[in-house]
């Protein structure tokens, strides 16, 4: 049998993959490269105390229509063995040899066409995730809007054709009309990528507020790409820096993030020379619209279209 979703627990005959080596570590656990029959897969092994992330991520992957979107990580199966402190919680997904965008940018630069293709496919994935797709035909299903809540370059993987794949749904929330979105308050996500309203500790967000929080993080990832784009005027930065790393270093505290992002309303440095470039200048405008202090001013809706338009212009 080949391993297809949904679930090992429903297909007990399917063998577990063999773990090969660790590819990434996060707050949730580790991601392994593994072998399942004749192909490589990724296995995310959760810490026992992160059972909720494991369940949450499965719930997102099991949302109708989320399967097999080209810019969303493809789910293969979930598995658990043992109980209590011995429990092992696995999530098996397709494997991407190039790893995450953050890893890639550390050791590579990108040409403008590649950067645009990457941004465009990343925007397509995020806008699909955000979209509320009505139940149009029988058996076609309904997809609620989903906010990612931990969007960052570490959570975007790269296919070998240099398109983007959004991963890590441990903190994601679904917004099904008439249903409570569950426990979704508080300062979750990665401090460095937190929008001002999250850093401020504002609570009780509605759906659109969560989507705008993702768009802010999306803008920071756009900035990371532009800094490593070899066609940016002045060339790529010699070394990769995370957003606000120049200002606050590797481990900013919450206080430091609040002072910089809320009080000083500071954002990553946008070089004047970038603005002079006919395409990168427009990317900078899009990026700045998406990281606006005023969440309601973030023009998230048409980002995908704007980048798509630029991409076609560069290819033409
Ligand atoms: N890092 C995190 N998830 C991954 C995956 N699915 N493939 C490759 N590297 C990863």
XYZ file of C-alpha atoms and ligand atoms in Angstrom:
326
model
C 0.000 0.000 0.000
C 1.180 3.511 -0.633
C 0.758 5.986 2.174
C -2.013 8.381 1.355
C -3.855 10.561 3.767
C -5.893 10.678 5.817
C -4.449 8.717 8.578
C -2.275 5.887 9.777
C -4.662 5.183 12.552
C -7.254 4.290 9.964
C -4.730 2.426 7.817
C -2.796 0.329 10.314
C -1.138 -1.693 7.558
C 0.950 1.264 6.496
C 4.485 1.187 7.795
C 5.979 4.082 9.653
C 8.725 5.980 7.840
C 12.362 5.468 8.815
C 13.863 8.633 10.278
C 17.112 9.667 8.554
C 18.286 13.025 9.889
C 17.039 16.167 11.583
C 16.363 19.048 9.203
C 14.882 21.672 11.476
C 14.188 22.361 15.119
C 11.429 24.559 16.418
C 9.545 25.281 19.573
C 7.157 22.384 18.760
C 9.784 19.654 18.217
C 11.921 18.526 15.283
C 11.449 17.903 11.581
C 13.174 14.819 10.181
C 13.936 13.741 6.688
C 12.583 10.205 6.533
C 12.018 7.412 4.094
C 8.632 5.857 3.423
C 8.847 2.993 0.952
C 10.527 4.455 -2.123
C 10.213 8.133 -1.323
C 11.407 10.742 1.132
C 8.903 12.356 3.467
C 9.178 14.881 6.290
C 8.266 13.744 9.786
C 7.554 16.360 12.392
C 8.004 14.838 15.820
C 6.206 16.915 18.454
C 7.148 17.243 22.079
C 4.603 15.425 24.233
C 3.537 18.702 25.801
C 2.675 20.038 22.346
C -0.127 17.604 21.683
C -2.422 20.555 21.044
C -0.251 21.769 18.128
C -0.243 18.255 16.704
C -4.043 18.078 16.897
C -4.458 21.601 15.606
C -2.216 21.032 12.640
C -4.124 17.890 11.672
C -7.361 19.750 11.954
C -6.113 22.362 9.483
C -4.813 19.711 7.087
C -8.136 17.909 7.286
C -10.073 21.005 6.227
C -11.856 20.333 2.960
C -10.106 21.848 -0.074
C -6.834 22.367 1.800
C -5.449 19.101 0.420
C -3.183 19.463 -2.524
C -3.069 23.190 -2.962
C 0.296 23.683 -4.700
C 1.392 26.372 -2.228
C 0.320 24.640 0.973
C 2.397 21.805 2.408
C 0.894 18.440 1.477
C -0.164 16.288 4.360
C 0.395 12.536 4.250
C -0.603 11.190 7.638
C -0.587 11.652 11.382
C 0.523 8.943 13.754
C 0.816 8.456 17.462
C 2.351 5.639 19.436
C 2.409 4.979 23.122
C 0.729 6.939 25.879
C 1.384 9.737 28.359
C 5.029 10.784 28.725
C 6.056 7.991 26.362
C 3.764 9.207 23.615
C 5.274 10.008 20.266
C 3.303 12.343 18.075
C 4.179 12.395 14.396
C 2.975 14.391 11.468
C 4.060 13.121 8.080
C 4.130 15.479 5.107
C 5.822 15.747 1.755
C 9.525 16.522 1.978
C 11.215 19.506 0.335
C 14.917 19.050 -0.207
C 15.715 22.785 -0.267
C 14.185 23.289 3.182
C 12.844 26.627 4.356
C 13.179 30.062 2.797
C 15.127 31.197 5.883
C 17.661 28.392 5.334
C 17.849 29.171 1.647
C 18.445 32.902 2.094
C 21.285 32.224 4.527
C 23.362 30.657 1.795
C 21.857 31.897 -1.476
C 20.807 35.044 -3.245
C 17.985 35.208 -5.798
C 17.567 36.930 -9.127
C 14.582 39.255 -9.483
C 12.484 36.831 -11.591
C 13.035 34.090 -9.008
C 12.282 36.478 -6.134
C 9.055 37.548 -7.845
C 7.966 33.999 -8.544
C 8.651 33.133 -4.957
C 6.726 36.118 -3.577
C 3.864 35.487 -5.957
C 3.443 31.822 -5.020
C 3.796 32.671 -1.344
C 1.030 35.272 -1.739
C -1.117 32.733 -3.605
C -0.722 30.222 -0.770
C -1.504 32.758 1.932
C -4.492 34.227 0.134
C -5.866 30.728 -0.443
C -5.439 30.002 3.264
C -7.242 33.255 4.105
C -10.053 32.723 1.641
C -13.531 31.668 2.707
C -14.654 29.381 -0.111
C -18.396 28.775 -0.086
C -19.913 25.362 -0.546
C -20.672 25.660 -4.244
C -21.314 22.122 -5.439
C -22.105 18.852 -3.740
C -18.936 17.019 -2.684
C -16.827 20.109 -3.306
C -16.795 21.071 0.342
C -16.523 24.317 2.201
C -13.298 26.024 3.183
C -13.384 28.530 6.017
C -10.905 31.381 6.256
C -7.788 30.252 8.114
C -5.271 32.558 9.779
C -1.750 31.144 10.016
C -0.590 33.132 13.066
C 3.061 32.135 12.759
C 3.962 33.270 9.265
C 7.742 33.678 8.844
C 10.519 32.679 6.465
C 11.206 29.537 8.523
C 7.663 28.371 7.861
C 7.777 28.785 4.103
C 9.409 25.876 2.286
C 10.925 25.908 -1.193
C 10.157 23.455 -3.956
C 12.925 22.630 -6.392
C 11.136 24.746 -9.029
C 11.498 27.720 -6.655
C 7.841 28.025 -5.754
C 6.689 28.521 -2.182
C 4.966 26.058 0.137
C 3.439 27.319 3.365
C 3.973 25.021 6.342
C 3.440 24.760 10.087
C -0.178 25.104 11.081
C 0.288 24.416 14.778
C -1.111 27.825 15.711
C -3.522 28.338 12.824
C -7.193 29.124 13.475
C -10.236 28.432 11.332
C -13.115 30.860 11.153
C -16.291 28.902 10.506
C -19.280 31.303 10.517
C -21.462 30.755 13.543
C -18.793 28.724 15.295
C -16.513 29.971 17.979
C -12.961 30.096 16.627
C -11.773 28.522 19.863
C -9.021 29.633 22.175
C -7.298 32.171 20.010
C -6.364 35.098 22.147
C -3.073 36.268 23.379
C 0.393 36.860 22.130
C 1.159 33.797 20.080
C 3.561 33.489 17.192
C 7.181 34.505 16.884
C 8.071 37.761 18.624
C 10.182 39.107 15.760
C 7.254 38.784 13.324
C 4.527 40.106 15.640
C 2.432 42.948 14.266
C 2.202 46.052 16.478
C -1.297 45.164 17.684
C -0.060 41.748 18.871
C 2.996 43.267 20.552
C 0.645 45.677 22.259
C -1.196 42.740 23.781
C -4.550 43.713 22.289
C -6.976 40.805 22.557
C -10.311 39.662 21.193
C -9.469 39.946 17.558
C -12.001 39.195 14.861
C -11.274 37.226 11.732
C -10.050 40.097 9.578
C -7.745 41.286 12.329
C -6.005 37.907 12.292
C -5.623 37.983 8.536
C -4.019 41.447 8.740
C -1.599 40.170 11.356
C -0.472 37.525 8.842
C -0.073 40.220 6.166
C 2.286 42.188 8.392
C 4.497 39.105 8.747
C 4.235 38.520 4.993
C 5.688 42.005 4.420
C 8.674 41.207 6.643
C 9.319 38.079 4.580
C 9.127 40.152 1.373
C 11.797 42.406 2.866
C 14.028 39.402 3.638
C 13.770 38.329 0.003
C 14.512 41.811 -1.366
C 17.650 42.084 0.791
C 18.945 38.865 -0.786
C 17.916 39.681 -4.340
C 21.002 40.035 -6.524
C 19.113 42.416 -8.846
C 18.312 44.860 -6.035
C 20.195 48.104 -6.735
C 23.457 47.828 -4.829
C 23.189 44.025 -4.961
C 22.197 41.534 -2.300
C 23.284 42.127 1.289
C 26.536 40.229 1.867
C 24.974 38.212 4.663
C 21.394 37.336 5.414
C 19.810 39.162 8.339
C 16.425 38.420 9.891
C 13.949 41.304 10.125
C 15.059 43.690 12.934
C 18.232 41.653 13.490
C 20.339 44.681 12.604
C 18.469 46.761 15.177
C 17.868 44.205 17.942
C 20.131 41.216 17.348
C 19.283 37.549 17.566
C 17.091 37.406 20.650
C 15.007 40.549 21.047
C 12.921 40.854 24.194
C 9.259 41.785 24.090
C 10.113 45.212 25.525
C 12.679 45.841 22.803
C 10.256 44.782 20.083
C 7.532 47.034 21.525
C 9.863 50.028 21.762
C 11.061 49.627 18.188
C 7.886 48.585 16.367
C 5.209 50.440 18.356
C 6.881 53.464 19.983
C 9.382 54.294 17.259
C 7.164 52.819 14.513
C 10.383 51.550 13.010
C 10.474 48.963 10.218
C 13.326 47.123 8.475
C 15.501 49.468 6.404
C 14.227 50.169 2.889
C 17.090 51.554 0.826
C 16.447 54.627 -1.294
C 18.102 52.903 -4.210
C 15.455 50.148 -4.074
C 12.749 52.750 -4.536
C 14.417 53.969 -7.718
C 14.140 50.549 -9.352
C 11.029 50.292 -11.505
C 9.968 46.882 -10.202
C 11.587 46.703 -6.771
C 10.243 50.209 -6.062
C 6.697 48.888 -6.497
C 7.478 45.826 -4.364
C 8.647 48.213 -1.638
C 5.345 50.119 -1.807
C 3.390 46.866 -1.537
C 5.541 45.749 1.373
C 5.110 49.066 3.187
C 1.328 48.923 2.694
C 1.366 45.465 4.273
C 3.352 46.494 7.357
C 1.406 49.690 8.024
C 0.998 50.469 11.709
C -2.724 50.854 11.106
C -3.910 47.297 10.513
C -6.930 48.461 8.558
C -4.693 50.252 6.084
C -2.885 47.021 5.184
C -4.018 46.398 1.651
C -3.808 42.647 1.906
C -6.459 41.827 -0.668
C -4.637 42.654 -3.843
C -1.055 41.750 -2.956
C -1.165 38.584 -5.007
C -2.439 40.498 -8.031
C 0.111 43.280 -7.640
C 3.025 40.859 -7.474
C 1.604 38.783 -10.319
C 1.399 41.896 -12.471
C 5.043 42.773 -11.740
C 6.132 39.215 -12.401
C 4.536 39.239 -15.850
C 6.137 42.592 -16.560
C 9.595 41.269 -15.733
C 9.063 38.144 -17.817
C 7.705 40.100 -20.792
N 11.457 21.717 7.270
C 10.287 21.799 7.872
N 9.371 21.086 7.203
C 9.986 20.547 6.135
C 9.575 19.732 5.041
N 8.325 19.325 4.919
N 10.482 19.408 4.112
C 11.716 19.840 4.257
N 12.168 20.591 5.236
C 11.315 20.946 6.170
